[in-house]
JSON list of C-alpha atoms in Angstrom, two decimals:
[
{"chain": "X", "resi": 1, "resn": "MET", "atom": "CA", "xyz": [101.60, 148.21, 63.76]},
{"chain": "X", "resi": 2, "resn": "ARG", "atom": "CA", "xyz": [99.29, 147.62, 60.86]},
{"chain": "X", "resi": 3, "resn": "PRO", "atom": "CA", "xyz": [97.77, 150.62, 59.44]},
{"chain": "X", "resi": 4, "resn": "ALA", "atom": "CA", "xyz": [94.27, 151.49, 59.72]},
{"chain": "X", "resi": 5, "resn": "PRO", "atom": "CA", "xyz": [91.79, 150.37, 57.43]},
{"chain": "X", "resi": 6, "resn": "MET", "atom": "CA", "xyz": [90.52, 152.78, 54.70]},
{"chain": "X", "resi": 7, "resn": "ALA", "atom": "CA", "xyz": [86.98, 153.61, 54.80]},
{"chain": "X", "resi": 8, "resn": "LEU", "atom": "CA", "xyz": [85.35, 153.94, 51.19]},
{"chain": "X", "resi": 9, "resn": "THR", "atom": "CA", "xyz": [82.62, 155.82, 50.00]},
{"chain": "X", "resi": 10, "resn": "VAL", "atom": "CA", "xyz": [79.56, 153.02, 48.35]},
{"chain": "X", "resi": 11, "resn": "VAL", "atom": "CA", "xyz": [77.28, 154.62, 46.45]},
{"chain": "X", "resi": 12, "resn": "LEU", "atom": "CA", "xyz": [73.69, 153.67, 44.99]},
{"chain": "X", "resi": 13, "resn": "GLN", "atom": "CA", "xyz": [72.07, 155.68, 41.96]},
{"chain": "X", "resi": 14, "resn": "LYS", "atom": "CA", "xyz": [68.84, 154.57, 40.58]},
{"chain": "X", "resi": 15, "resn": "VAL", "atom": "CA", "xyz": [68.87, 154.16, 36.90]},
{"chain": "X", "resi": 16, "resn": "ASP", "atom": "CA", "xyz": [65.78, 152.90, 36.14]},
{"chain": "X", "resi": 17, "resn": "ALA", "atom": "CA", "xyz": [62.00, 151.99, 38.01]},
{"chain": "X", "resi": 18, "resn": "THR", "atom": "CA", "xyz": [59.38, 150.02, 36.99]},
{"chain": "X", "resi": 19, "resn": "PRO", "atom": "CA", "xyz": [56.06, 148.83, 38.95]},
{"chain": "X", "resi": 20, "resn": "ARG", "atom": "CA", "xyz": [58.31, 145.32, 39.54]},
{"chain": "X", "resi": 21, "resn": "TYR", "atom": "CA", "xyz": [61.81, 146.43, 39.90]},
{"chain": "X", "resi": 22, "resn": "CYS", "atom": "CA", "xyz": [64.19, 149.04, 40.43]},
{"chain": "X", "resi": 23, "resn": "LEU", "atom": "CA", "xyz": [67.67, 148.96, 38.88]},
{"chain": "X", "resi": 24, "resn": "TYR", "atom": "CA", "xyz": [70.76, 150.41, 40.54]},
{"chain": "X", "resi": 25, "resn": "ASP", "atom": "CA", "xyz": [74.15, 151.09, 39.75]},
{"chain": "X", "resi": 26, "resn": "LEU", "atom": "CA", "xyz": [76.61, 150.15, 42.90]},
{"chain": "X", "resi": 27, "resn": "GLY", "atom": "CA", "xyz": [79.81, 151.76, 43.41]},
{"chain": "X", "resi": 28, "resn": "ALA", "atom": "CA", "xyz": [82.38, 154.42, 44.61]},
{"chain": "X", "resi": 29, "resn": "ALA", "atom": "CA", "xyz": [81.98, 157.89, 44.19]},
{"chain": "X", "resi": 30, "resn": "ASP", "atom": "CA", "xyz": [83.60, 157.75, 41.10]},
{"chain": "X", "resi": 31, "resn": "THR", "atom": "CA", "xyz": [83.33, 153.96, 39.69]},
{"chain": "X", "resi": 32, "resn": "ARG", "atom": "CA", "xyz": [80.66, 152.36, 39.12]},
{"chain": "X", "resi": 33, "resn": "VAL", "atom": "CA", "xyz": [81.14, 148.60, 40.08]},
{"chain": "X", "resi": 34, "resn": "GLY", "atom": "CA", "xyz": [78.02, 146.90, 39.56]},
{"chain": "X", "resi": 35, "resn": "ARG", "atom": "CA", "xyz": [74.37, 147.09, 38.50]},
{"chain": "X", "resi": 36, "resn": "LEU", "atom": "CA", "xyz": [71.82, 145.43, 40.95]},
{"chain": "X", "resi": 37, "resn": "LYS", "atom": "CA", "xyz": [68.05, 144.69, 40.22]},
{"chain": "X", "resi": 38, "resn": "LEU", "atom": "CA", "xyz": [65.88, 145.17, 43.20]},
{"chain": "X", "resi": 39, "resn": "TYR", "atom": "CA", "xyz": [62.13, 143.23, 42.95]},
{"chain": "X", "resi": 40, "resn": "LYS", "atom": "CA", "xyz": [59.38, 145.31, 44.81]},
{"chain": "X", "resi": 41, "resn": "ALA", "atom": "CA", "xyz": [57.05, 142.35, 45.82]},
{"chain": "X", "resi": 42, "resn": "SER", "atom": "CA", "xyz": [59.45, 139.97, 46.82]},
{"chain": "X", "resi": 43, "resn": "GLY", "atom": "CA", "xyz": [62.60, 141.95, 47.70]},
{"chain": "X", "resi": 44, "resn": "ASP", "atom": "CA", "xyz": [64.95, 139.67, 45.94]},
{"chain": "X", "resi": 45, "resn": "VAL", "atom": "CA", "xyz": [68.25, 141.80, 44.29]},
{"chain": "X", "resi": 46, "resn": "GLU", "atom": "CA", "xyz": [69.64, 140.44, 41.20]},
{"chain": "X", "resi": 47, "resn": "VAL", "atom": "CA", "xyz": [73.56, 140.71, 40.50]},
{"chain": "X", "resi": 48, "resn": "VAL", "atom": "CA", "xyz": [72.91, 142.20, 36.54]},
{"chain": "X", "resi": 49, "resn": "ARG", "atom": "CA", "xyz": [76.45, 143.06, 35.98]},
{"chain": "X", "resi": 50, "resn": "LEU", "atom": "CA", "xyz": [79.84, 143.26, 37.72]},
{"chain": "X", "resi": 51, "resn": "SER", "atom": "CA", "xyz": [82.75, 145.37, 36.59]},
{"chain": "X", "resi": 52, "resn": "ALA", "atom": "CA", "xyz": [85.90, 143.84, 35.67]},
{"chain": "X", "resi": 53, "resn": "LYS", "atom": "CA", "xyz": [87.67, 147.14, 36.20]},
{"chain": "X", "resi": 54, "resn": "ASP", "atom": "CA", "xyz": [90.58, 148.27, 38.73]},
{"chain": "X", "resi": 55, "resn": "LEU", "atom": "CA", "xyz": [88.28, 149.19, 41.51]},
{"chain": "X", "resi": 56, "resn": "PRO", "atom": "CA", "xyz": [89.15, 150.54, 44.99]},
{"chain": "X", "resi": 57, "resn": "ALA", "atom": "CA", "xyz": [87.47, 147.18, 46.55]},
{"chain": "X", "resi": 58, "resn": "ARG", "atom": "CA", "xyz": [86.73, 144.03, 45.33]},
{"chain": "X", "resi": 59, "resn": "PRO", "atom": "CA", "xyz": [83.08, 143.64, 43.79]},
{"chain": "X", "resi": 60, "resn": "PRO", "atom": "CA", "xyz": [82.29, 141.67, 47.12]},
{"chain": "X", "resi": 61, "resn": "PHE", "atom": "CA", "xyz": [83.23, 144.19, 49.39]},
{"chain": "X", "resi": 62, "resn": "TYR", "atom": "CA", "xyz": [80.57, 146.52, 47.38]},
{"chain": "X", "resi": 63, "resn": "LEU", "atom": "CA", "xyz": [78.16, 143.71, 46.90]},
{"chain": "X", "resi": 64, "resn": "ALA", "atom": "CA", "xyz": [78.22, 143.14, 51.00]},
{"chain": "X", "resi": 65, "resn": "GLN", "atom": "CA", "xyz": [77.53, 146.89, 51.57]},
{"chain": "X", "resi": 66, "resn": "GLY", "atom": "CA", "xyz": [74.66, 147.67, 48.61]},
{"chain": "X", "resi": 67, "resn": "VAL", "atom": "CA", "xyz": [72.34, 144.34, 48.85]},
{"chain": "X", "resi": 68, "resn": "PRO", "atom": "CA", "xyz": [71.56, 144.88, 52.66]},
{"chain": "X", "resi": 69, "resn": "ARG", "atom": "CA", "xyz": [70.92, 149.00, 51.84]},
{"chain": "X", "resi": 70, "resn": "LEU", "atom": "CA", "xyz": [68.54, 147.40, 48.69]},
{"chain": "X", "resi": 71, "resn": "HIS", "atom": "CA", "xyz": [66.61, 145.16, 51.37]},
{"chain": "X", "resi": 72, "resn": "SER", "atom": "CA", "xyz": [66.08, 148.17, 53.53]},
{"chain": "X", "resi": 73, "resn": "TYR", "atom": "CA", "xyz": [64.25, 149.86, 50.95]},
{"chain": "X", "resi": 74, "resn": "HIS", "atom": "CA", "xyz": [62.27, 147.07, 50.42]},
{"chain": "X", "resi": 75, "resn": "ASP", "atom": "CA", "xyz": [61.45, 146.87, 53.69]},
{"chain": "X", "resi": 76, "resn": "ARG", "atom": "CA", "xyz": [60.56, 150.30, 54.55]},
{"chain": "X", "resi": 77, "resn": "ASP", "atom": "CA", "xyz": [58.80, 150.60, 50.44]},
{"chain": "X", "resi": 78, "resn": "GLN", "atom": "CA", "xyz": [60.97, 153.45, 49.89]},
{"chain": "X", "resi": 79, "resn": "TYR", "atom": "CA", "xyz": [63.37, 153.27, 46.59]},
{"chain": "X", "resi": 80, "resn": "PRO", "atom": "CA", "xyz": [65.68, 156.53, 46.53]},
{"chain": "X", "resi": 81, "resn": "ASP", "atom": "CA", "xyz": [67.31, 157.92, 43.66]},
{"chain": "X", "resi": 82, "resn": "ARG", "atom": "CA", "xyz": [70.60, 158.01, 45.63]},
{"chain": "X", "resi": 83, "resn": "ASP", "atom": "CA", "xyz": [72.16, 156.68, 48.05]},
{"chain": "X", "resi": 84, "resn": "ALA", "atom": "CA", "xyz": [75.70, 157.18, 49.39]},
{"chain": "X", "resi": 85, "resn": "TRP", "atom": "CA", "xyz": [77.68, 156.13, 52.64]},
{"chain": "X", "resi": 86, "resn": "THR", "atom": "CA", "xyz": [80.51, 155.78, 54.13]},
{"chain": "X", "resi": 87, "resn": "ALA", "atom": "CA", "xyz": [81.71, 151.78, 54.77]}
]
């Protein structure tokens, strides 16, 4: 029997905002995995930095969670200061 997959908390924390973009830290509850830039006009997301630290999951897991969430912010034209969910 295989163990059940662990659920991880994913967090986006806004660290900067300008009229052109918002900059978010992406990570777990207590670990920063990377920094993403969301361009407000287009909804494009740029990976600014990824961490090489020992993480609860690999960076692609966090990117697969965070990028669609950023796109949803753009679609609603709302850019929260902090967002967290379980994946």
